[in-house]
Amino acid sequence: MDRLDGIRRRHEASLAATVGSFAQHVIYRSTKDHVCPICGGAKKSGYACCISCSTHQHSPHKALLADTVRIFAYAPMECSGDASHQMTRYMYRYKENRPDSERARAAIEEILVTELVLRWGCIKEVSGGVAPTAWATIPSTINSPRAGVEHPLHRIVRQVLPSVPEVELRAAGVKSRSLSPDLFQLEGEYAPNTLRHVLLIDDTWTTGGNVQSAAVALKRAGAQRVTVFCVARVVNYAFCASIGEGVANGFRSLPFRGGNWCPWHCVPES
């Protein structure tokens, strides 16, 4: 136990050194009621959740949505397309071949090791005592330049979780910002035990359309539980400002709690 605790602390320290100065952890509630309890995005006070999550919750496929959604940090944008914030830049550049792309990929790998491998027990605790039995990532859609090519995130996850079975998804349509229940299909058949609890991993959550579409595909194929983990939640400050006074500044002022913040229980760990 002491050895494992030491490993965890070393990775937490490494994570804090890697992204600790710019990554703000995702929250799911605020005193002024401006945070979506599902995805951590901005919402209007008095509404149950954000516009996108509300649309998902009122769709005919509500029962097939992900059971739990957890996201590591915010990827802020002043307006659509802005990538001036370091976390947002990492989310773009880890998929490219640039001099600084390797640094971005290393940061994402460290996030996944710390928040998935070293917090595997936390995932089990927030999932009714059932640890993940498989993992899946979301493939590029058929209109993507990366269609048919291994996604960079898939390559990282495959290295991070080598002993956990993979459930492979394939795209059957073009990318959509909305929930598209037929967008993904499973490649092959899987035993019920493998599909008992699928950990669905993606890089960024904007509207959640692709992620929830993949969750629907997994549950249609027999997955009993789907837990989503995303590296970053896009938050557009211009959109936040349209919701209400001070909403954008509220997101701007969120802290990063270093490696001791558990994104699964949403509490700091000593």
Short mmCIF file of C-alpha atoms in Angstrom, two decimals:
data_model
loop_
_atom_site.label_atom_id
_atom_site.label_comp_id
_atom_site.label_asym_id
_atom_site.label_seq_id
_atom_site.Cartn_x
_atom_site.Cartn_y
_atom_site.Cartn_z
CA MET A 1 0.00 0.00 0.00
CA ASP A 2 2.84 2.39 0.88
CA ARG A 3 4.50 1.62 -2.46
CA LEU A 4 1.30 2.30 -4.42
CA ASP A 5 0.68 5.47 -2.43
CA GLY A 6 4.20 6.61 -3.26
CA ILE A 7 3.64 5.95 -6.96
CA ARG A 8 0.41 7.91 -6.87
CA ARG A 9 2.02 10.85 -5.13
CA ARG A 10 4.87 10.95 -7.64
CA HIS A 11 2.42 11.03 -10.53
CA GLU A 12 0.30 13.67 -8.80
CA ALA A 13 3.41 15.80 -8.37
CA SER A 14 4.35 15.25 -12.00
CA LEU A 15 0.83 16.17 -13.11
CA ALA A 16 0.88 19.33 -11.01
CA ALA A 17 4.23 20.29 -12.53
CA THR A 18 2.96 19.57 -16.06
CA VAL A 19 -0.38 21.41 -16.08
CA GLY A 20 -0.69 22.83 -12.57
CA SER A 21 -0.19 26.42 -13.59
CA PHE A 22 -2.98 26.54 -16.18
CA ALA A 23 -5.46 23.65 -15.88
CA GLN A 24 -8.62 24.52 -13.94
CA HIS A 25 -10.52 21.52 -12.61
CA VAL A 26 -14.12 20.99 -13.70
CA ILE A 27 -16.91 21.63 -11.19
CA TYR A 28 -20.55 20.55 -11.34
CA ARG A 29 -22.25 23.11 -9.12
CA SER A 30 -21.82 26.74 -8.13
CA THR A 31 -23.31 29.06 -5.53
CA LYS A 32 -24.98 31.10 -8.28
CA ASP A 33 -26.38 28.02 -10.08
CA HIS A 34 -24.53 28.63 -13.35
CA VAL A 35 -22.87 25.20 -13.76
CA CYS A 36 -24.36 22.14 -15.44
CA PRO A 37 -24.38 19.19 -13.00
CA ILE A 38 -23.78 16.72 -15.86
CA CYS A 39 -20.92 18.21 -17.90
CA GLY A 40 -19.68 21.19 -15.88
CA GLY A 41 -20.56 23.68 -18.62
CA ALA A 42 -22.32 27.02 -18.25
CA LYS A 43 -26.08 27.14 -17.80
CA LYS A 44 -28.73 29.68 -16.90
CA SER A 45 -29.72 29.96 -13.27
CA GLY A 46 -32.93 28.07 -12.53
CA TYR A 47 -32.45 25.54 -15.33
CA ALA A 48 -31.67 21.92 -14.50
CA CYS A 49 -28.70 21.66 -16.89
CA CYS A 50 -27.09 23.28 -19.92
CA ILE A 51 -28.83 23.49 -23.28
CA SER A 52 -26.99 20.51 -24.81
CA CYS A 53 -27.44 18.19 -21.83
CA SER A 54 -31.09 19.22 -21.56
CA THR A 55 -31.59 18.24 -25.21
CA HIS A 56 -29.99 14.85 -24.52
CA GLN A 57 -32.08 14.33 -21.39
CA HIS A 58 -35.31 15.02 -23.30
CA SER A 59 -34.46 12.77 -26.24
CA PRO A 60 -36.05 9.35 -26.82
CA HIS A 61 -32.65 7.85 -25.98
CA LYS A 62 -32.41 9.22 -22.44
CA ALA A 63 -32.22 5.72 -20.93
CA LEU A 64 -29.17 4.92 -23.07
CA LEU A 65 -27.06 7.93 -22.10
CA ALA A 66 -23.86 7.64 -20.06
CA ASP A 67 -24.43 6.87 -16.40
CA THR A 68 -21.60 9.09 -15.18
CA VAL A 69 -19.66 11.92 -16.82
CA ARG A 70 -16.40 13.20 -15.36
CA ILE A 71 -14.00 15.68 -16.97
CA PHE A 72 -10.49 16.60 -15.84
CA ALA A 73 -10.12 20.31 -16.70
CA TYR A 74 -11.58 23.21 -18.63
CA ALA A 75 -10.26 24.21 -22.07
CA PRO A 76 -11.19 27.91 -22.13
CA MET A 77 -11.86 29.98 -25.23
CA GLU A 78 -12.47 33.72 -25.34
CA CYS A 79 -14.61 33.03 -28.43
CA SER A 80 -15.08 30.17 -30.90
CA GLY A 81 -11.79 29.03 -32.43
CA ASP A 82 -9.59 30.77 -29.86
CA ALA A 83 -6.67 28.62 -28.68
CA SER A 84 -4.69 31.15 -26.68
CA HIS A 85 -5.13 29.28 -23.39
CA GLN A 86 -2.47 26.63 -22.76
CA MET A 87 -4.91 23.80 -21.95
CA THR A 88 -6.88 24.53 -25.12
CA ARG A 89 -3.65 24.60 -27.15
CA TYR A 90 -2.69 21.20 -25.76
CA MET A 91 -6.01 19.74 -26.87
CA TYR A 92 -5.36 20.90 -30.43
CA ARG A 93 -1.65 20.20 -30.64
CA TYR A 94 -1.45 16.70 -29.17
CA LYS A 95 -3.03 15.48 -32.44
CA GLU A 96 -0.56 17.34 -34.68
CA ASN A 97 3.06 16.93 -35.74
CA ARG A 98 4.66 20.06 -34.31
CA PRO A 99 7.75 20.67 -32.20
CA ASP A 100 5.60 21.08 -29.07
CA SER A 101 3.11 18.28 -29.83
CA GLU A 102 5.09 15.69 -27.88
CA ARG A 103 4.84 17.82 -24.75
CA ALA A 104 1.06 18.00 -25.17
CA ARG A 105 0.82 14.22 -25.67
CA ALA A 106 2.98 13.62 -22.59
CA ALA A 107 0.66 15.84 -20.53
CA ILE A 108 -2.44 13.97 -21.70
CA GLU A 109 -0.77 10.63 -20.95
CA GLU A 110 0.08 11.85 -17.43
CA ILE A 111 -3.54 12.96 -16.92
CA LEU A 112 -4.84 9.54 -17.98
CA VAL A 113 -2.36 7.62 -15.84
CA THR A 114 -3.15 9.73 -12.76
CA GLU A 115 -6.92 9.98 -13.14
CA LEU A 116 -7.66 6.51 -14.57
CA VAL A 117 -4.97 4.02 -13.57
CA LEU A 118 -4.15 5.46 -10.14
CA ARG A 119 -7.77 6.31 -9.36
CA TRP A 120 -9.24 3.03 -10.62
CA GLY A 121 -10.69 2.46 -7.16
CA CYS A 122 -12.37 5.89 -7.29
CA ILE A 123 -14.05 4.98 -10.58
CA LYS A 124 -15.35 1.82 -8.92
CA GLU A 125 -16.64 3.75 -5.91
CA VAL A 126 -18.67 6.24 -7.95
CA SER A 127 -20.00 3.42 -10.16
CA GLY A 128 -21.95 1.40 -7.63
CA GLY A 129 -18.95 -0.73 -6.69
CA VAL A 130 -18.41 -2.04 -10.24
CA ALA A 131 -14.95 -1.41 -11.70
CA PRO A 132 -14.67 -0.91 -15.47
CA THR A 133 -14.52 -4.16 -17.39
CA ALA A 134 -13.50 -2.57 -20.69
CA TRP A 135 -12.57 0.73 -22.30
CA ALA A 136 -13.45 2.46 -25.54
CA THR A 137 -12.46 5.64 -27.32
CA ILE A 138 -14.38 7.54 -29.96
CA PRO A 139 -13.07 7.07 -33.52
CA SER A 140 -12.87 9.83 -36.09
CA THR A 141 -16.09 10.20 -38.07
CA ILE A 142 -16.18 9.36 -41.78
CA ASN A 143 -15.80 13.01 -42.88
CA SER A 144 -12.72 13.56 -40.72
CA PRO A 145 -9.22 13.81 -42.28
CA ARG A 146 -8.25 11.09 -39.77
CA ALA A 147 -10.96 8.66 -40.88
CA GLY A 148 -9.59 5.13 -40.99
CA VAL A 149 -6.42 6.12 -39.12
CA GLU A 150 -5.76 5.37 -35.46
CA HIS A 151 -6.77 8.37 -33.39
CA PRO A 152 -3.91 9.83 -31.28
CA LEU A 153 -6.00 9.46 -28.11
CA HIS A 154 -6.61 5.78 -28.86
CA ARG A 155 -2.87 5.23 -29.13
CA ILE A 156 -2.29 6.85 -25.73
CA VAL A 157 -5.11 4.95 -23.98
CA ARG A 158 -3.94 1.65 -25.47
CA GLN A 159 -0.57 2.23 -23.80
CA VAL A 160 -2.06 3.43 -20.50
CA LEU A 161 -4.57 0.55 -20.09
CA PRO A 162 -2.82 -2.42 -21.75
CA SER A 163 -4.37 -5.08 -19.50
CA VAL A 164 -7.98 -3.87 -19.78
CA PRO A 165 -10.08 -5.24 -22.69
CA GLU A 166 -11.01 -2.79 -25.43
CA VAL A 167 -14.46 -2.43 -26.97
CA GLU A 168 -13.83 -1.05 -30.44
CA LEU A 169 -16.21 1.49 -31.98
CA ARG A 170 -16.41 2.48 -35.62
CA ALA A 171 -18.01 5.55 -37.12
CA ALA A 172 -21.02 5.10 -39.37
CA GLY A 173 -21.71 8.76 -40.10
CA VAL A 174 -20.42 12.32 -40.11
CA LYS A 175 -19.59 14.34 -37.02
CA SER A 176 -22.54 16.07 -35.38
CA ARG A 177 -22.84 18.46 -32.46
CA SER A 178 -26.14 16.85 -31.52
CA LEU A 179 -27.04 13.38 -30.28
CA SER A 180 -26.96 10.95 -33.23
CA PRO A 181 -27.86 7.44 -32.04
CA ASP A 182 -26.67 5.78 -35.27
CA LEU A 183 -23.36 7.63 -35.50
CA PHE A 184 -21.29 4.77 -34.02
CA GLN A 185 -21.43 0.99 -34.05
CA LEU A 186 -19.45 -1.71 -32.29
CA GLU A 187 -16.76 -3.47 -34.30
CA GLY A 188 -17.45 -7.13 -33.57
CA GLU A 189 -19.25 -8.85 -30.71
CA TYR A 190 -18.32 -8.87 -27.03
CA ALA A 191 -19.13 -11.08 -24.07
CA PRO A 192 -21.61 -9.74 -21.48
CA ASN A 193 -18.88 -9.67 -18.84
CA THR A 194 -16.76 -7.41 -21.05
CA LEU A 195 -19.71 -5.05 -21.57
CA ARG A 196 -20.67 -4.92 -17.90
CA HIS A 197 -19.02 -1.51 -17.36
CA VAL A 198 -17.38 0.36 -20.25
CA LEU A 199 -15.11 3.31 -19.57
CA LEU A 200 -15.62 5.64 -22.55
CA ILE A 201 -12.70 8.04 -22.98
CA ASP A 202 -12.60 11.17 -25.15
CA ASP A 203 -10.35 14.20 -25.40
CA THR A 204 -12.78 17.14 -25.42
CA TRP A 205 -16.42 17.73 -24.52
CA THR A 206 -18.08 20.65 -26.31
CA THR A 207 -21.75 19.73 -26.63
CA GLY A 208 -21.34 16.07 -25.68
CA GLY A 209 -23.10 14.96 -28.87
CA ASN A 210 -20.41 12.54 -30.02
CA VAL A 211 -19.76 11.17 -26.54
CA GLN A 212 -23.41 10.51 -25.77
CA SER A 213 -23.92 9.04 -29.26
CA ALA A 214 -21.13 6.57 -28.49
CA ALA A 215 -22.71 5.79 -25.10
CA VAL A 216 -26.00 5.01 -26.85
CA ALA A 217 -24.19 2.67 -29.27
CA LEU A 218 -22.51 0.85 -26.38
CA LYS A 219 -25.74 0.38 -24.45
CA ARG A 220 -27.63 -0.75 -27.53
CA ALA A 221 -24.98 -3.45 -27.92
CA GLY A 222 -25.46 -4.61 -24.34
CA ALA A 223 -23.29 -2.41 -22.13
CA GLN A 224 -24.86 -2.36 -18.67
CA ARG A 225 -23.01 0.75 -17.54
CA VAL A 226 -21.08 3.50 -19.36
CA THR A 227 -18.80 5.90 -17.55
CA VAL A 228 -17.39 8.84 -19.53
CA PHE A 229 -14.04 10.45 -18.86
CA CYS A 230 -12.96 13.44 -20.94
CA VAL A 231 -9.66 15.23 -20.66
CA ALA A 232 -11.11 18.70 -21.22
CA ARG A 233 -14.44 20.50 -21.20
CA VAL A 234 -14.53 23.42 -23.67
CA VAL A 235 -15.87 26.58 -22.05
CA ASN A 236 -16.52 29.58 -24.31
CA TYR A 237 -16.31 32.81 -22.31
CA ALA A 238 -18.30 34.75 -24.93
CA PHE A 239 -21.15 32.26 -24.53
CA CYS A 240 -20.80 32.42 -20.73
CA ALA A 241 -21.18 36.20 -20.87
CA SER A 242 -24.44 35.81 -22.79
CA ILE A 243 -25.87 33.68 -19.97
CA GLY A 244 -25.51 36.20 -17.19
CA GLU A 245 -23.37 38.83 -15.57
CA GLY A 246 -20.22 37.46 -13.98
CA VAL A 247 -20.57 33.93 -15.39
CA ALA A 248 -17.43 34.17 -17.55
CA ASN A 249 -15.42 35.66 -14.69
CA GLY A 250 -16.65 32.88 -12.43
CA PHE A 251 -15.16 30.28 -14.75
CA ARG A 252 -11.97 32.33 -15.20
CA SER A 253 -11.37 32.43 -11.46
CA LEU A 254 -11.62 28.67 -10.85
CA PRO A 255 -8.43 27.22 -9.32
CA PHE A 256 -6.38 24.20 -10.21
CA ARG A 257 -5.86 22.09 -7.10
CA GLY A 258 -2.77 20.25 -8.23
CA GLY A 259 -2.52 16.49 -8.42
CA ASN A 260 -4.49 15.90 -5.21
CA TRP A 261 -7.87 16.79 -6.72
CA CYS A 262 -10.00 13.71 -7.43
CA PRO A 263 -12.15 14.34 -10.52
CA TRP A 264 -14.30 11.31 -9.66
CA HIS A 265 -15.37 12.31 -6.16
CA CYS A 266 -14.88 16.03 -6.95
CA VAL A 267 -13.02 16.63 -3.70
CA PRO A 268 -9.41 17.39 -2.72
CA GLU A 269 -7.46 14.44 -1.34
CA SER A 270 -4.92 14.78 1.44
#
